[in-house]
């Protein structure tokens, strides 16, 4: 069908024609060139003045070797522009080696199949970008199906635990699939899901190698060590033949250095996670032809997710370099969490992901990076992806990040990306201009659509937390309450308006009396000792006279004294004024808000974990830790201390103040 004739200025990359037929933006057209025969072109804009002019870009032609080529001399004035035939477009965009083609969908509005070259993806990486809920995971699932179909090993980093469902066939889309020449198919035989069996039944535990180099160990430690603590670790490393968490702990226990206690806590914590083991999951079990290994990180603390991704990928990269495992793909969902743009901070996994992005091509380790925040992914990772699948994006910063990093996408395309319907993608890297592709239906079930209400709520929440983490990407030593914010919401019988998360500055003291070692937790607002979440004051015995002390001992023994039995009335009055004694129901007794007996009885079993948290208020200490320590030293030996934050919630109910 004739669209018009070429007129005006033209180059080897673009030209204009006067529209005679029916032309619209993004229409594919073909123009005859005396040297190359028919060349594929595309309308990119239509301008209407006295006449209608269409601006076009030249996509190229297929040479005798099946490669797409650009033209070297421009077309001639007056050359006819024809609507491109489906068969011609198909021929130009088809792969030279269809053996490794991944069928991802059809050219929008046309019956033309679109294939991605898996060989290309393995060496040059792919990125899938879109705002949340616009079909990133759905599209990545399509790619994963194709990769599994070719028996190429694949590893999926799955923070939401949504990929295992690919084991089941997508029966609901049977008719739609048939239109694409496909039928429902579950990939149960290919999939192996790894994760934490205590969180999800049936998953294989993922165990990472406990043997580490000293560099690796320093990298996995989830908090900044003080110089004194670093020294303890380095001296241990120097003296150990084989560095494992066990051997390190054993060594540290023997050390005579007070800085060791915090380090022991941290190593203990790493060990308690149960992810490091002497018998790690074999790399060739994770990466083997025909297998899709899903690393389900749902419910894992974000900080630990980073450590796991770092340790797993650096191990696999090393194995791949030594050719001990076959070439494989890694899919990273929510990539902005693991390799954020540098202004949003560095994670434990940033460096290895940058290395794989830049060097993976040499070793046949292909990356598929997925994110809803293009502006927040490390630019150097983004720029290494030569194929982009872009679905609907509306955030201006994200649009800018895309047009800045993706060749062939400019400010003009931003509008198109904003208006993409769900299921339609702009795909670059196949030909020189972005192709609009209707992503094909899934053969296997999609995770996003099958989660129940509660799970949805949970995902939403963890997503929100993750999003806000960037503003506050600091790792803090925390003592978290047993119930989460979400638990509070679910358990409350009154509607909750909001919950404020406070971080209360606190210190854990490692203490010793004549018999044993124990820990005492103090908050630094009032300087109270916390035992089972109840605050207790520690009386300062130096401010008490001999008689006062005697009376306290007596009260401790007998519990109550009747006013008539008090011999030293003045002394009792003084104790009452100091708040140490109360007069209630006609008797004197010790104020239960104070600790009068052995401090070891009020020891803390709380764990300090290292994590980032989305909080509302971080309170400033009102009492110096040194003051508390001075007081404590009157009772016990203080060996070490560790600063931390108690997480406390303020609940505000609907209609009420609190
Ligand atoms: N190509 C498609 N064909 C049909 N439905 C689709 C397609 N893409 C997405 N959807 C629908 O949109 C929903 C959201 O898609 P998906 O879960 O892939 O979004 P997402 O971009 O990964 O979102 P999130 O950022 O929350 O992970 C899916 O549950 C599915 O129902
Ligand atoms: Mg998703």
mmCIF file of C-alpha atoms in Angstrom, residues 432-558:
data_model
loop_
_atom_site.group_PDB
_atom_site.id
_atom_site.type_symbol
_atom_site.label_atom_id
_atom_site.label_comp_id
_atom_site.label_asym_id
_atom_site.label_seq_id
_atom_site.Cartn_x
_atom_site.Cartn_y
_atom_site.Cartn_z
ATOM 1 C CA UNK A 432 18.297 0.064 15.999
ATOM 2 C CA UNK A 433 14.935 1.534 16.945
ATOM 3 C CA UNK A 434 12.817 0.402 19.877
ATOM 4 C CA UNK A 435 10.179 -2.160 18.899
ATOM 5 C CA UNK A 436 6.731 -2.118 20.454
ATOM 6 C CA UNK A 437 5.991 -5.682 21.491
ATOM 7 C CA UNK A 438 2.850 -7.273 22.916
ATOM 8 C CA UNK A 439 4.333 -9.632 25.486
ATOM 9 C CA UNK A 440 3.019 -13.160 24.919
ATOM 10 C CA UNK A 441 0.856 -14.845 27.564
ATOM 11 C CA UNK A 442 2.561 -17.000 30.138
ATOM 12 C CA UNK A 443 2.569 -20.796 29.779
ATOM 13 C CA UNK A 444 3.128 -21.118 33.524
ATOM 14 C CA UNK A 445 1.319 -19.383 36.338
ATOM 15 C CA UNK A 446 2.345 -15.905 37.390
ATOM 16 C CA UNK A 447 3.096 -15.145 41.042
ATOM 17 C CA UNK A 448 1.758 -11.610 41.193
ATOM 18 C CA UNK A 449 -1.797 -12.710 40.426
ATOM 19 C CA UNK A 450 -2.162 -15.704 42.720
ATOM 20 C CA UNK A 451 -1.198 -14.428 46.128
ATOM 21 C CA UNK A 452 -3.931 -14.249 48.734
ATOM 22 C CA UNK A 453 -5.034 -11.111 50.535
ATOM 23 C CA UNK A 454 -2.724 -11.427 53.493
ATOM 24 C CA UNK A 455 0.276 -12.177 51.381
ATOM 25 C CA UNK A 456 -0.578 -9.176 49.268
ATOM 26 C CA UNK A 457 -0.614 -6.991 52.315
ATOM 27 C CA UNK A 458 2.730 -8.350 53.353
ATOM 28 C CA UNK A 459 4.276 -7.779 49.946
ATOM 29 C CA UNK A 460 2.924 -4.288 49.832
ATOM 30 C CA UNK A 461 4.397 -3.567 53.207
ATOM 31 C CA UNK A 462 7.791 -5.020 52.500
ATOM 32 C CA UNK A 463 7.824 -3.134 49.249
ATOM 33 C CA UNK A 464 7.019 0.106 51.037
ATOM 34 C CA UNK A 465 9.709 -0.555 53.583
ATOM 35 C CA UNK A 466 12.219 -1.232 50.899
ATOM 36 C CA UNK A 467 11.308 1.877 49.002
ATOM 37 C CA UNK A 468 11.796 4.099 51.979
ATOM 38 C CA UNK A 469 14.951 2.386 53.051
ATOM 39 C CA UNK A 470 16.898 4.391 50.537
ATOM 40 C CA UNK A 471 16.434 7.614 52.420
ATOM 41 C CA UNK A 472 17.749 5.907 55.542
ATOM 42 C CA UNK A 473 19.983 3.180 54.242
ATOM 43 C CA UNK A 474 21.946 3.023 57.469
ATOM 44 C CA UNK A 475 22.496 -0.291 59.190
ATOM 45 C CA UNK A 476 21.640 0.005 62.843
ATOM 46 C CA UNK A 477 22.062 -2.351 65.768
ATOM 47 C CA UNK A 478 18.449 -2.936 66.783
ATOM 48 C CA UNK A 479 16.435 -4.721 69.407
ATOM 49 C CA UNK A 480 13.137 -5.419 67.766
ATOM 50 C CA UNK A 481 9.887 -6.184 69.590
ATOM 51 C CA UNK A 482 8.399 -9.646 69.144
ATOM 52 C CA UNK A 483 5.327 -8.325 67.361
ATOM 53 C CA UNK A 484 5.751 -6.435 64.132
ATOM 54 C CA UNK A 485 3.829 -3.381 63.059
ATOM 55 C CA UNK A 486 1.789 -5.589 60.777
ATOM 56 C CA UNK A 487 0.978 -7.997 63.654
ATOM 57 C CA UNK A 488 -0.259 -5.021 65.687
ATOM 58 C CA UNK A 489 -2.485 -3.942 62.818
ATOM 59 C CA UNK A 490 -3.901 -7.429 62.405
ATOM 60 C CA UNK A 491 -4.351 -8.184 66.097
ATOM 61 C CA UNK A 492 -5.943 -4.914 67.127
ATOM 62 C CA UNK A 493 -9.694 -5.034 67.753
ATOM 63 C CA UNK A 494 -9.941 -1.253 67.449
ATOM 64 C CA UNK A 495 -9.166 0.458 64.158
ATOM 65 C CA UNK A 496 -5.632 1.865 64.237
ATOM 66 C CA UNK A 497 -5.039 5.272 62.688
ATOM 67 C CA UNK A 498 -1.295 5.098 62.646
ATOM 68 C CA UNK A 499 1.695 3.511 64.334
ATOM 69 C CA UNK A 500 4.768 5.589 65.025
ATOM 70 C CA UNK A 501 8.078 3.721 65.172
ATOM 71 C CA UNK A 502 10.532 5.169 67.697
ATOM 72 C CA UNK A 503 14.176 4.271 68.089
ATOM 73 C CA UNK A 504 15.140 4.541 71.747
ATOM 74 C CA UNK A 505 18.900 4.867 72.341
ATOM 75 C CA UNK A 506 20.080 2.024 74.568
ATOM 76 C CA UNK A 507 23.182 0.179 75.637
ATOM 77 C CA UNK A 508 23.781 -3.485 76.341
ATOM 78 C CA UNK A 509 26.438 -3.938 79.037
ATOM 79 C CA UNK A 510 28.436 -7.164 79.238
ATOM 80 C CA UNK A 511 28.836 -7.658 82.991
ATOM 81 C CA UNK A 512 30.360 -10.104 85.409
ATOM 82 C CA UNK A 513 29.815 -10.821 89.076
ATOM 83 C CA UNK A 514 31.703 -13.336 91.192
ATOM 84 C CA UNK A 515 29.993 -16.311 89.552
ATOM 85 C CA UNK A 516 29.145 -15.564 85.960
ATOM 86 C CA UNK A 517 28.880 -13.307 82.931
ATOM 87 C CA UNK A 518 25.557 -11.767 81.926
ATOM 88 C CA UNK A 519 24.181 -8.851 79.963
ATOM 89 C CA UNK A 520 22.182 -5.867 81.210
ATOM 90 C CA UNK A 521 20.146 -3.655 78.927
ATOM 91 C CA UNK A 522 19.725 0.046 79.736
ATOM 92 C CA UNK A 523 17.767 2.682 77.896
ATOM 93 C CA UNK A 524 19.412 6.103 77.819
ATOM 94 C CA UNK A 525 16.342 8.321 78.174
ATOM 95 C CA UNK A 526 15.823 7.819 81.912
ATOM 96 C CA UNK A 527 18.795 5.540 82.426
ATOM 97 C CA UNK A 528 16.594 2.612 83.446
ATOM 98 C CA UNK A 529 17.502 -1.041 83.368
ATOM 99 C CA UNK A 530 15.110 -2.927 81.101
ATOM 100 C CA UNK A 531 14.009 -6.368 82.169
ATOM 101 C CA UNK A 532 11.229 -8.068 80.242
ATOM 102 C CA UNK A 533 10.429 -4.649 78.783
ATOM 103 C CA UNK A 534 9.809 -3.169 82.259
ATOM 104 C CA UNK A 535 12.045 -0.290 83.383
ATOM 105 C CA UNK A 536 13.842 -0.499 86.746
ATOM 106 C CA UNK A 537 16.036 2.140 88.391
ATOM 107 C CA UNK A 538 19.345 1.162 89.898
ATOM 108 C CA UNK A 539 19.804 3.026 93.211
ATOM 109 C CA UNK A 540 23.119 4.758 93.763
ATOM 110 C CA UNK A 541 24.348 3.193 97.019
ATOM 111 C CA UNK A 542 27.027 5.836 97.495
ATOM 112 C CA UNK A 543 24.361 8.424 98.199
ATOM 113 C CA UNK A 544 22.969 6.308 101.033
ATOM 114 C CA UNK A 545 24.055 6.458 104.639
ATOM 115 C CA UNK A 546 24.880 3.403 106.719
ATOM 116 C CA UNK A 547 21.545 3.480 108.507
ATOM 117 C CA UNK A 548 19.653 3.877 105.256
ATOM 118 C CA UNK A 549 21.404 0.855 103.792
ATOM 119 C CA UNK A 550 20.626 -1.139 106.917
ATOM 120 C CA UNK A 551 16.965 -0.290 106.676
ATOM 121 C CA UNK A 552 16.842 -1.277 103.006
ATOM 122 C CA UNK A 553 18.380 -4.637 103.849
ATOM 123 C CA UNK A 554 15.841 -5.117 106.585
ATOM 124 C CA UNK A 555 12.949 -4.203 104.255
ATOM 125 C CA UNK A 556 14.301 -6.549 101.637
ATOM 126 C CA UNK A 557 14.227 -9.367 104.173
ATOM 127 C CA UNK A 558 10.845 -8.722 105.788
#
